[in-house]
Every structure is written in C-alpha cells, then in structure tokens.
C-alpha cells in the first residue's frame, strides 16, 4: 500500500521564482497537512485540510505561501516569489478523521518523504 | 499557548544501555500525545498515541508513558538500529499537532 507521495523530492531554485510542491495523500484519508522543518524552528504546521477544506492556515508564514486541495487525492503548496529563508524540508502528512455522532475524532498522521527546497 | 519541550537534545548510548527521553508539555486540553521516530532524510514515522494520564504503550524495545505534565519514551537495551531522532507532539484543539524539538539518539555498538 503506497504511503503519502510527495514531489519533487529535491528542488533548487533562485530567489524570486515560483515553487510548487505536490502531495498525494493515502487513499481514504480525509485530512491533509503541510509542515515545514528547519534546524532552527523544528517541525511547524503550515496549514491543514479536512475533506478538502482548509481548516487552519495560521502557520502559513505570509502571503507568498498558498495551498490548495482541489480533490481528495491531491494538494499543492506554492511559494511565489521564493526567498532564501524559505529553504527547508517540506512535509505532507495525511490522516483519517472519522465523524461519529457528529463528533470528529483524529487519528495519527502519516508523513511523506518530504521535499528539500533550496532557494539560492 | 500550547508548548512542548523535549530533553535531552541529544543522547549517546552504548548498545544495551537503557535510557529515557522526556517530553514536557503545557496544554489547555490534551486530546492526545504522539511519539514519532525520524531517520535522516525521511519523514517522521508514527510510533504511539497516548490519551490519558497513566496510559502506557509498548513496541519492541520502546515503551511510552504519560502523566498530566510529561511523557517518557523508555528505550530498553537499545540496538544501533534504534538510532534516530524521536519527536513528541501534542494534539489539543482540532487536528493540529504541536511538535517538540526532538531528541537525537545515537546508539553505538
């Protein structure tokens, strides 16, 4: 069974360029998360979706960052324009969040292999 | 504000030398405490979820415990393949996870 798939695995770009990171969650999962990991700040949540709807984007650094989830099997994280301080490893994760009697319960998140972004 | 602090930052062990990692937290309403393992160049791999004080879970040489203020990850008789960074994360409101800084564990043969 395929896990979370991310592409590209590595991206090197120049300052000012647009960068698009892609994620395919585990089939059947209905929650998707974008994280950023750096040595200085550790693992930070950027945004998450439930049933393709953005729920919390309070971790998105600034307007240069945007994320979309057009369907249950695909999400993108876009940075435009990119800056050297955006260099980091970006992870996508998914989980199953079932609703029972109107209450959503949250299960463990499964992470993809990450995209290492370097902005020169 | 929810906070998670892990200690120590790094741990060097001899093979077979048992030890414990600490995860201290402050949260207004804990829904779950998660432990993950991360190998270099890979994404975090789920290990355990703990939901209430007094709960314990085990997997091979790892055992996680939870109190009202902290969680411990005990590594019993570690092997070199247990070398990794161990991350704890707490879940409060919604589906957000707040991660600690991690503990880098190196087990030498």
PDB file of N, CA and C in Angstrom, chain B residues 51-101:
ATOM      1  N   UNK B  51      -3.461   8.855  25.377  1.00  0.00           N
ATOM      2  CA  UNK B  51      -4.608   9.739  25.506  1.00  0.00           C
ATOM      3  C   UNK B  51      -4.858  10.226  26.927  1.00  0.00           C
ATOM      4  N   UNK B  52      -4.452   9.440  27.933  1.00  0.00           N
ATOM      5  CA  UNK B  52      -4.778   9.851  29.295  1.00  0.00           C
ATOM      6  C   UNK B  52      -3.643   9.474  30.239  1.00  0.00           C
ATOM      7  N   UNK B  53      -3.546  10.236  31.330  1.00  0.00           N
ATOM      8  CA  UNK B  53      -2.502  10.014  32.328  1.00  0.00           C
ATOM      9  C   UNK B  53      -2.578   8.585  32.853  1.00  0.00           C
ATOM     10  N   UNK B  54      -1.411   7.970  32.960  1.00  0.00           N
ATOM     11  CA  UNK B  54      -1.342   6.590  33.423  1.00  0.00           C
ATOM     12  C   UNK B  54      -1.286   5.568  32.293  1.00  0.00           C
ATOM     13  N   UNK B  55      -1.553   6.025  31.094  1.00  0.00           N
ATOM     14  CA  UNK B  55      -1.559   5.103  29.953  1.00  0.00           C
ATOM     15  C   UNK B  55      -0.124   4.754  29.564  1.00  0.00           C
ATOM     16  N   UNK B  56       0.095   3.515  29.139  1.00  0.00           N
ATOM     17  CA  UNK B  56       1.394   3.047  28.679  1.00  0.00           C
ATOM     18  C   UNK B  56       1.200   2.255  27.388  1.00  0.00           C
ATOM     19  N   UNK B  57       2.189   2.362  26.492  1.00  0.00           N
ATOM     20  CA  UNK B  57       2.168   1.552  25.273  1.00  0.00           C
ATOM     21  C   UNK B  57       3.578   1.081  24.982  1.00  0.00           C
ATOM     22  N   UNK B  58       3.688  -0.129  24.413  1.00  0.00           N
ATOM     23  CA  UNK B  58       4.992  -0.721  24.128  1.00  0.00           C
ATOM     24  C   UNK B  58       5.066  -1.202  22.689  1.00  0.00           C
ATOM     25  N   UNK B  59       6.302  -1.111  22.159  1.00  0.00           N
ATOM     26  CA  UNK B  59       6.567  -1.637  20.829  1.00  0.00           C
ATOM     27  C   UNK B  59       8.034  -2.027  20.800  1.00  0.00           C
ATOM     28  N   UNK B  60       8.289  -3.322  20.771  1.00  0.00           N
ATOM     29  CA  UNK B  60       9.651  -3.845  20.778  1.00  0.00           C
ATOM     30  C   UNK B  60      10.413  -3.281  21.981  1.00  0.00           C
ATOM     31  N   UNK B  61      11.477  -2.536  21.764  1.00  0.00           N
ATOM     32  CA  UNK B  61      12.293  -2.026  22.862  1.00  0.00           C
ATOM     33  C   UNK B  61      11.830  -0.669  23.372  1.00  0.00           C
ATOM     34  N   UNK B  62      10.746  -0.164  22.840  1.00  0.00           N
ATOM     35  CA  UNK B  62      10.240   1.160  23.208  1.00  0.00           C
ATOM     36  C   UNK B  62       8.990   1.044  24.067  1.00  0.00           C
ATOM     37  N   UNK B  63       8.926   1.912  25.081  1.00  0.00           N
ATOM     38  CA  UNK B  63       7.742   1.982  25.931  1.00  0.00           C
ATOM     39  C   UNK B  63       7.458   3.445  26.221  1.00  0.00           C
ATOM     40  N   UNK B  64       6.241   3.880  25.953  1.00  0.00           N
ATOM     41  CA  UNK B  64       5.849   5.265  26.179  1.00  0.00           C
ATOM     42  C   UNK B  64       4.872   5.330  27.339  1.00  0.00           C
ATOM     43  N   UNK B  65       5.061   6.327  28.200  1.00  0.00           N
ATOM     44  CA  UNK B  65       4.176   6.543  29.333  1.00  0.00           C
ATOM     45  C   UNK B  65       3.744   7.998  29.360  1.00  0.00           C
ATOM     46  N   UNK B  66       2.635   8.253  30.070  1.00  0.00           N
ATOM     47  CA  UNK B  66       2.079   9.602  30.089  1.00  0.00           C
ATOM     48  C   UNK B  66       1.614   9.966  31.493  1.00  0.00           C
ATOM     49  N   UNK B  67       1.991  11.189  31.935  1.00  0.00           N
ATOM     50  CA  UNK B  67       1.441  11.772  33.147  1.00  0.00           C
ATOM     51  C   UNK B  67       0.712  13.049  32.742  1.00  0.00           C
ATOM     52  N   UNK B  68       0.237  13.804  33.713  1.00  0.00           N
ATOM     53  CA  UNK B  68      -0.518  15.017  33.393  1.00  0.00           C
ATOM     54  C   UNK B  68       0.373  16.139  32.859  1.00  0.00           C
ATOM     55  N   UNK B  69       1.690  16.014  33.059  1.00  0.00           N
ATOM     56  CA  UNK B  69       2.577  17.093  32.621  1.00  0.00           C
ATOM     57  C   UNK B  69       3.689  16.648  31.691  1.00  0.00           C
ATOM     58  N   UNK B  70       3.906  15.334  31.574  1.00  0.00           N
ATOM     59  CA  UNK B  70       5.015  14.890  30.746  1.00  0.00           C
ATOM     60  C   UNK B  70       4.795  13.462  30.249  1.00  0.00           C
ATOM     61  N   UNK B  71       5.582  13.143  29.241  1.00  0.00           N
ATOM     62  CA  UNK B  71       5.583  11.789  28.710  1.00  0.00           C
ATOM     63  C   UNK B  71       7.037  11.327  28.640  1.00  0.00           C
ATOM     64  N   UNK B  72       7.225  10.044  28.816  1.00  0.00           N
ATOM     65  CA  UNK B  72       8.552   9.461  28.721  1.00  0.00           C
ATOM     66  C   UNK B  72       8.551   8.386  27.644  1.00  0.00           C
ATOM     67  N   UNK B  73       9.663   8.338  26.936  1.00  0.00           N
ATOM     68  CA  UNK B  73       9.893   7.240  25.996  1.00  0.00           C
ATOM     69  C   UNK B  73      11.102   6.473  26.518  1.00  0.00           C
ATOM     70  N   UNK B  74      10.840   5.253  26.975  1.00  0.00           N
ATOM     71  CA  UNK B  74      11.898   4.430  27.538  1.00  0.00           C
ATOM     72  C   UNK B  74      12.436   3.518  26.437  1.00  0.00           C
ATOM     73  N   UNK B  75      13.753   3.485  26.325  1.00  0.00           N
ATOM     74  CA  UNK B  75      14.382   2.586  25.357  1.00  0.00           C
ATOM     75  C   UNK B  75      15.148   1.536  26.161  1.00  0.00           C
ATOM     76  N   UNK B  76      14.700   0.312  26.047  1.00  0.00           N
ATOM     77  CA  UNK B  76      15.290  -0.787  26.820  1.00  0.00           C
ATOM     78  C   UNK B  76      16.275  -1.562  25.950  1.00  0.00           C
ATOM     79  N   UNK B  77      17.507  -1.725  26.478  1.00  0.00           N
ATOM     80  CA  UNK B  77      18.552  -2.475  25.766  1.00  0.00           C
ATOM     81  C   UNK B  77      18.609  -2.067  24.294  1.00  0.00           C
ATOM     82  N   UNK B  78      18.886  -0.792  24.016  1.00  0.00           N
ATOM     83  CA  UNK B  78      18.843  -0.318  22.628  1.00  0.00           C
ATOM     84  C   UNK B  78      19.892  -0.974  21.746  1.00  0.00           C
ATOM     85  N   UNK B  79      19.563  -1.017  20.449  1.00  0.00           N
ATOM     86  CA  UNK B  79      20.464  -1.508  19.421  1.00  0.00           C
ATOM     87  C   UNK B  79      20.820  -0.355  18.480  1.00  0.00           C
ATOM     88  N   UNK B  80      21.893  -0.498  17.718  1.00  0.00           N
ATOM     89  CA  UNK B  80      22.269   0.591  16.797  1.00  0.00           C
ATOM     90  C   UNK B  80      21.132   1.037  15.884  1.00  0.00           C
ATOM     91  N   UNK B  81      20.257   0.115  15.495  1.00  0.00           N
ATOM     92  CA  UNK B  81      19.146   0.485  14.612  1.00  0.00           C
ATOM     93  C   UNK B  81      18.095   1.358  15.300  1.00  0.00           C
ATOM     94  N   UNK B  82      18.208   1.545  16.608  1.00  0.00           N
ATOM     95  CA  UNK B  82      17.312   2.471  17.312  1.00  0.00           C
ATOM     96  C   UNK B  82      17.801   3.915  17.212  1.00  0.00           C
ATOM     97  N   UNK B  83      18.961   4.115  16.608  1.00  0.00           N
ATOM     98  CA  UNK B  83      19.480   5.469  16.416  1.00  0.00           C
ATOM     99  C   UNK B  83      18.545   6.239  15.486  1.00  0.00           C
ATOM    100  N   UNK B  84      18.095   7.403  15.954  1.00  0.00           N
ATOM    101  CA  UNK B  84      17.149   8.226  15.198  1.00  0.00           C
ATOM    102  C   UNK B  84      16.857   9.472  16.034  1.00  0.00           C
ATOM    103  N   UNK B  85      16.070  10.361  15.475  1.00  0.00           N
ATOM    104  CA  UNK B  85      15.526  11.472  16.259  1.00  0.00           C
ATOM    105  C   UNK B  85      14.104  11.103  16.662  1.00  0.00           C
ATOM    106  N   UNK B  86      13.806  11.252  17.939  1.00  0.00           N
ATOM    107  CA  UNK B  86      12.487  10.926  18.455  1.00  0.00           C
ATOM    108  C   UNK B  86      11.751  12.233  18.767  1.00  0.00           C
ATOM    109  N   UNK B  87      10.571  12.348  18.180  1.00  0.00           N
ATOM    110  CA  UNK B  87       9.771  13.559  18.300  1.00  0.00           C
ATOM    111  C   UNK B  87       8.493  13.265  19.079  1.00  0.00           C
ATOM    112  N   UNK B  88       8.139  14.158  19.986  1.00  0.00           N
ATOM    113  CA  UNK B  88       6.815  14.050  20.587  1.00  0.00           C
ATOM    114  C   UNK B  88       5.977  15.236  20.123  1.00  0.00           C
ATOM    115  N   UNK B  89       4.680  15.043  20.102  1.00  0.00           N
ATOM    116  CA  UNK B  89       3.771  16.088  19.646  1.00  0.00           C
ATOM    117  C   UNK B  89       2.478  15.988  20.430  1.00  0.00           C
ATOM    118  N   UNK B  90       1.906  17.137  20.733  1.00  0.00           N
ATOM    119  CA  UNK B  90       0.632  17.098  21.438  1.00  0.00           C
ATOM    120  C   UNK B  90      -0.475  17.599  20.524  1.00  0.00           C
ATOM    121  N   UNK B  91      -1.635  17.065  20.755  1.00  0.00           N
ATOM    122  CA  UNK B  91      -2.821  17.441  19.994  1.00  0.00           C
ATOM    123  C   UNK B  91      -3.825  18.023  20.967  1.00  0.00           C
ATOM    124  N   UNK B  92      -4.180  19.276  20.735  1.00  0.00           N
ATOM    125  CA  UNK B  92      -5.164  19.932  21.583  1.00  0.00           C
ATOM    126  C   UNK B  92      -6.431  20.151  20.751  1.00  0.00           C
ATOM    127  N   UNK B  93      -6.657  21.363  20.344  1.00  0.00           N
ATOM    128  CA  UNK B  93      -7.869  21.652  19.594  1.00  0.00           C
ATOM    129  C   UNK B  93      -7.753  21.170  18.159  1.00  0.00           C
ATOM    130  N   UNK B  94      -8.826  20.660  17.633  1.00  0.00           N
ATOM    131  CA  UNK B  94      -8.855  20.262  16.237  1.00  0.00           C
ATOM    132  C   UNK B  94      -7.868  19.172  15.926  1.00  0.00           C
ATOM    133  N   UNK B  95      -7.275  19.279  14.769  1.00  0.00           N
ATOM    134  CA  UNK B  95      -6.372  18.235  14.296  1.00  0.00           C
ATOM    135  C   UNK B  95      -4.929  18.707  14.276  1.00  0.00           C
ATOM    136  N   UNK B  96      -4.617  19.799  14.961  1.00  0.00           N
ATOM    137  CA  UNK B  96      -3.263  20.343  14.944  1.00  0.00           C
ATOM    138  C   UNK B  96      -2.346  19.562  15.869  1.00  0.00           C
ATOM    139  N   UNK B  97      -1.131  19.301  15.392  1.00  0.00           N
ATOM    140  CA  UNK B  97      -0.087  18.734  16.228  1.00  0.00           C
ATOM    141  C   UNK B  97       0.977  19.800  16.464  1.00  0.00           C
ATOM    142  N   UNK B  98       1.371  19.964  17.743  1.00  0.00           N
ATOM    143  CA  UNK B  98       2.480  20.849  18.087  1.00  0.00           C
ATOM    144  C   UNK B  98       3.646  19.962  18.479  1.00  0.00           C
ATOM    145  N   UNK B  99       4.741  20.074  17.715  1.00  0.00           N
ATOM    146  CA  UNK B  99       5.885  19.193  17.907  1.00  0.00           C
ATOM    147  C   UNK B  99       6.932  19.807  18.824  1.00  0.00           C
ATOM    148  N   UNK B 100       7.611  18.940  19.578  1.00  0.00           N
ATOM    149  CA  UNK B 100       8.794  19.350  20.318  1.00  0.00           C
ATOM    150  C   UNK B 100       9.995  19.371  19.391  1.00  0.00           C
ATOM    151  N   UNK B 101      11.137  19.806  19.937  1.00  0.00           N
ATOM    152  CA  UNK B 101      12.344  19.935  19.127  1.00  0.00           C
ATOM    153  C   UNK B 101      13.031  18.618  18.823  1.00  0.00           C
TER     154      UNK B 101
END
